[in-house]
mmCIF file of C-alpha atoms in Angstrom:
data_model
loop_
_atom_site.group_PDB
_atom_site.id
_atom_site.type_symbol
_atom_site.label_atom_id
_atom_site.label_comp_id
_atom_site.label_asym_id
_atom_site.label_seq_id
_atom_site.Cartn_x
_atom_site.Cartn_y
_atom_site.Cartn_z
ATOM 1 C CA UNK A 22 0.000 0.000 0.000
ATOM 2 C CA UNK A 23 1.610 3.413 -1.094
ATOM 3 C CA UNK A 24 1.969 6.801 1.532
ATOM 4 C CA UNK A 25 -0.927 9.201 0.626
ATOM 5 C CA UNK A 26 1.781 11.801 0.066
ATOM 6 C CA UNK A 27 3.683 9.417 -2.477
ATOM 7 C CA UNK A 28 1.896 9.655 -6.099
ATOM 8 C CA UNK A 29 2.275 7.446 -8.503
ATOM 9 C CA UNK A 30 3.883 8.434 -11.630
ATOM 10 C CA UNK A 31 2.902 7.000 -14.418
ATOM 11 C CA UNK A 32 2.767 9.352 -17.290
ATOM 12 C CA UNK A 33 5.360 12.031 -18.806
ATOM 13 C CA UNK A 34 2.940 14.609 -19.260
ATOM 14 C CA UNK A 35 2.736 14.451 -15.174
ATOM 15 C CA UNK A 36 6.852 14.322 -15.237
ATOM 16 C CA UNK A 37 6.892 17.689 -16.862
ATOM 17 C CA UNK A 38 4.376 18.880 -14.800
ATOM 18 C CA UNK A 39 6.372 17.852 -11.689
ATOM 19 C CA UNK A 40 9.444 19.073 -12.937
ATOM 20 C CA UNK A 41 8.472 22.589 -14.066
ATOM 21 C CA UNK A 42 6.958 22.879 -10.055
ATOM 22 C CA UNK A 43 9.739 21.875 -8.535
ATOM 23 C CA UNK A 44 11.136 25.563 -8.697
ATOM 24 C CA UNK A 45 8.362 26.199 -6.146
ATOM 25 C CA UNK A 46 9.006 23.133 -4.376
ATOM 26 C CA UNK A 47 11.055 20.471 -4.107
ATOM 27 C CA UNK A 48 10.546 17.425 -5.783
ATOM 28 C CA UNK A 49 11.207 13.771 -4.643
ATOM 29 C CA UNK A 50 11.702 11.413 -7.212
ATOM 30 C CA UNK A 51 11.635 7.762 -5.980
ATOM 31 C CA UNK A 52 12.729 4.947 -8.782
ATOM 32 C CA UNK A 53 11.402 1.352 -7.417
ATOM 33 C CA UNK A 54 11.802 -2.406 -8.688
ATOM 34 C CA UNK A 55 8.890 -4.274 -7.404
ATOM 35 C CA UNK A 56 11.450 -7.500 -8.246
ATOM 36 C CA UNK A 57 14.179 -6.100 -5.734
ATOM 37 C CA UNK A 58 14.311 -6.368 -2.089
ATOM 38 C CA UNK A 59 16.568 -3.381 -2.063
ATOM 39 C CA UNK A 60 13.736 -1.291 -3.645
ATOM 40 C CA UNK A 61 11.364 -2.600 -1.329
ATOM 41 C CA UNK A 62 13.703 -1.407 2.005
ATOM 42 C CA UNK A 63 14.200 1.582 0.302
ATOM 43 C CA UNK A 64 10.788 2.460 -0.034
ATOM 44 C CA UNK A 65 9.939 1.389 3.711
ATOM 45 C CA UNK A 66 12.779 3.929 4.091
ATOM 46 C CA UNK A 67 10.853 6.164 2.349
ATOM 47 C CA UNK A 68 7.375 5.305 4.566
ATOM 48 C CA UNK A 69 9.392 5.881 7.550
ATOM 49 C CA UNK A 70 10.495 9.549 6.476
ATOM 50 C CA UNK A 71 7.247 10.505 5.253
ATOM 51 C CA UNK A 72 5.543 8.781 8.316
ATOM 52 C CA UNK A 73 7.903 11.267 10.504
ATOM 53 C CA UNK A 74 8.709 14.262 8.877
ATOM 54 C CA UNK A 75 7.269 14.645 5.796
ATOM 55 C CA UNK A 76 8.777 17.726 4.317
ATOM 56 C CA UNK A 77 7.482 20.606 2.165
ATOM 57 C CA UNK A 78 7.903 18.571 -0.877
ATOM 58 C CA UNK A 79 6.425 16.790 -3.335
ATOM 59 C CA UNK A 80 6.754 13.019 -3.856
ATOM 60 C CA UNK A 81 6.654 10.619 -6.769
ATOM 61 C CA UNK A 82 7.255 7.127 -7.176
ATOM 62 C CA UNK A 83 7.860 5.747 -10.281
ATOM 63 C CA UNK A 84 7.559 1.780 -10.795
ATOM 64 C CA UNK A 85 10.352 0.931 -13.490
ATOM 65 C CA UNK A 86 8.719 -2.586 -14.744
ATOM 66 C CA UNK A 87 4.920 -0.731 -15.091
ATOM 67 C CA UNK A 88 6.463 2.849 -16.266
ATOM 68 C CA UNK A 89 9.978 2.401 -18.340
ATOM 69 C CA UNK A 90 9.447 5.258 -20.443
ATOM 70 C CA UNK A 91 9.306 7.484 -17.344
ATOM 71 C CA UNK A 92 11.903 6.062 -16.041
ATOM 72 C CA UNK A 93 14.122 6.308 -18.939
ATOM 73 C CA UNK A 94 12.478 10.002 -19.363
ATOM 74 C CA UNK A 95 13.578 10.613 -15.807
ATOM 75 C CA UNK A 96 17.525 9.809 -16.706
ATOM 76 C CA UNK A 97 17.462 11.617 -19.890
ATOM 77 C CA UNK A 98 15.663 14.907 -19.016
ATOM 78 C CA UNK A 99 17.743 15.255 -15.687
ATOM 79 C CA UNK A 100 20.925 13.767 -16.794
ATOM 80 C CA UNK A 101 21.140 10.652 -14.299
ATOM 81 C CA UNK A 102 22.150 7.078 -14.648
ATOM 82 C CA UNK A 103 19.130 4.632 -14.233
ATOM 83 C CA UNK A 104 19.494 2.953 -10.966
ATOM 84 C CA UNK A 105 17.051 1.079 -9.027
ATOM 85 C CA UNK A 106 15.750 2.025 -5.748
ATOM 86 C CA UNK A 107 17.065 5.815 -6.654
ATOM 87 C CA UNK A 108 16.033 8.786 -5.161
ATOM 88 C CA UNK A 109 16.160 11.943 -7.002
ATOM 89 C CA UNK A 110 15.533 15.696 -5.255
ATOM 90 C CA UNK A 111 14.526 17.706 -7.590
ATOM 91 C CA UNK A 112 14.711 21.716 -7.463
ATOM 92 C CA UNK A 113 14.053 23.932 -10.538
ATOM 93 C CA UNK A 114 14.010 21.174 -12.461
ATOM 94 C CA UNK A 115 18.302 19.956 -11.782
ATOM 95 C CA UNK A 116 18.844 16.986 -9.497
ATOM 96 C CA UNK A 117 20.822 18.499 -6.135
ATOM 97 C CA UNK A 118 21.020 15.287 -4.093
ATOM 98 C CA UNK A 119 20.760 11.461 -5.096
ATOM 99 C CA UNK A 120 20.929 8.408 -3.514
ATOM 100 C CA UNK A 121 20.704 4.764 -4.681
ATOM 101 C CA UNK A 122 20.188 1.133 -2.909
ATOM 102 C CA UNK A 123 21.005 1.125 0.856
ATOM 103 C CA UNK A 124 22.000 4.992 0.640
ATOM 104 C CA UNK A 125 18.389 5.725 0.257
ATOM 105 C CA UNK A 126 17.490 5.998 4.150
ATOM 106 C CA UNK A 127 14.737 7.993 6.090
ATOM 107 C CA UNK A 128 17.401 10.130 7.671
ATOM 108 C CA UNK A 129 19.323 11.101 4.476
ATOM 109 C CA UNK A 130 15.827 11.980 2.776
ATOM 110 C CA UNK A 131 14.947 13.935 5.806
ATOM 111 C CA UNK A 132 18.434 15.583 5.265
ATOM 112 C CA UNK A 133 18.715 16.388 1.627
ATOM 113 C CA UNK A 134 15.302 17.894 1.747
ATOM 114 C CA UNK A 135 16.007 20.092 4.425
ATOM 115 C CA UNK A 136 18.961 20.988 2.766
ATOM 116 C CA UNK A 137 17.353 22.327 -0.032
ATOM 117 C CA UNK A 138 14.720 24.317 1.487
ATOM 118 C CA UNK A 139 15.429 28.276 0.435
ATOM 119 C CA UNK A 140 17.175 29.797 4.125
ATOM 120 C CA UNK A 141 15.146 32.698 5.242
ATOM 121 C CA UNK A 142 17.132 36.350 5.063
#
């Protein structure tokens, strides 16, 4: 069962869409194998993060076996090598922080997110 704050991604039309916002918000990009017990950790990484400290960001998961052009649309549009699990934070549409297999961890989303958050002057 996927995190009501996770959407599924499953078109490229709704890639651009989430790209283009991500200059207004950050943008979580989650790559996931449903063959691969590393994706599947990862993504109860991901549960665990969102289940504790969701951050002002948006997240998307995007299923490589169901989805493959989105996932291959994901690599070329932000210039990333395929990996699965991968984790992708988005802002004005550029990657600024990814992670891949047992790197992708509830504390390093929690992190890179906060990280990227605009510092108030």
């Amino acid at each position: 069962m996927m995190h009501p704050e996770l959407t599924a991604l499953a078109g490229l039309d709704e890639l651009d869409r989430m790209l283009d916002a991500s200059g207004d918000r950050p943008l979580l990009l989650f790559k996931y194998s449903n063959t691969c017990g590393t994706s599947a950790q990862a993504l109860d990484e991901l549960v665990a993060h969102l289940n504790e400290s969701p951050a002002d960001a948006t997240y998307a998961m995007v299923t490589v076996q169901t989805h493959r052009d989105v996932s291959n649309a994901i690599a070329r549009k932000l210039g990333v090598r395929h990996e699965t699990p991968q984790a992708l934070l988005v802002r004005d549409g550029r990657v600024v922080w990814s992670a891949s297999h047992f790197r992708v961890t509830a504390a390093a989303l929690e992190d890179a997110i906060s990280r990227s958050q605009p510092t108030a002057q």
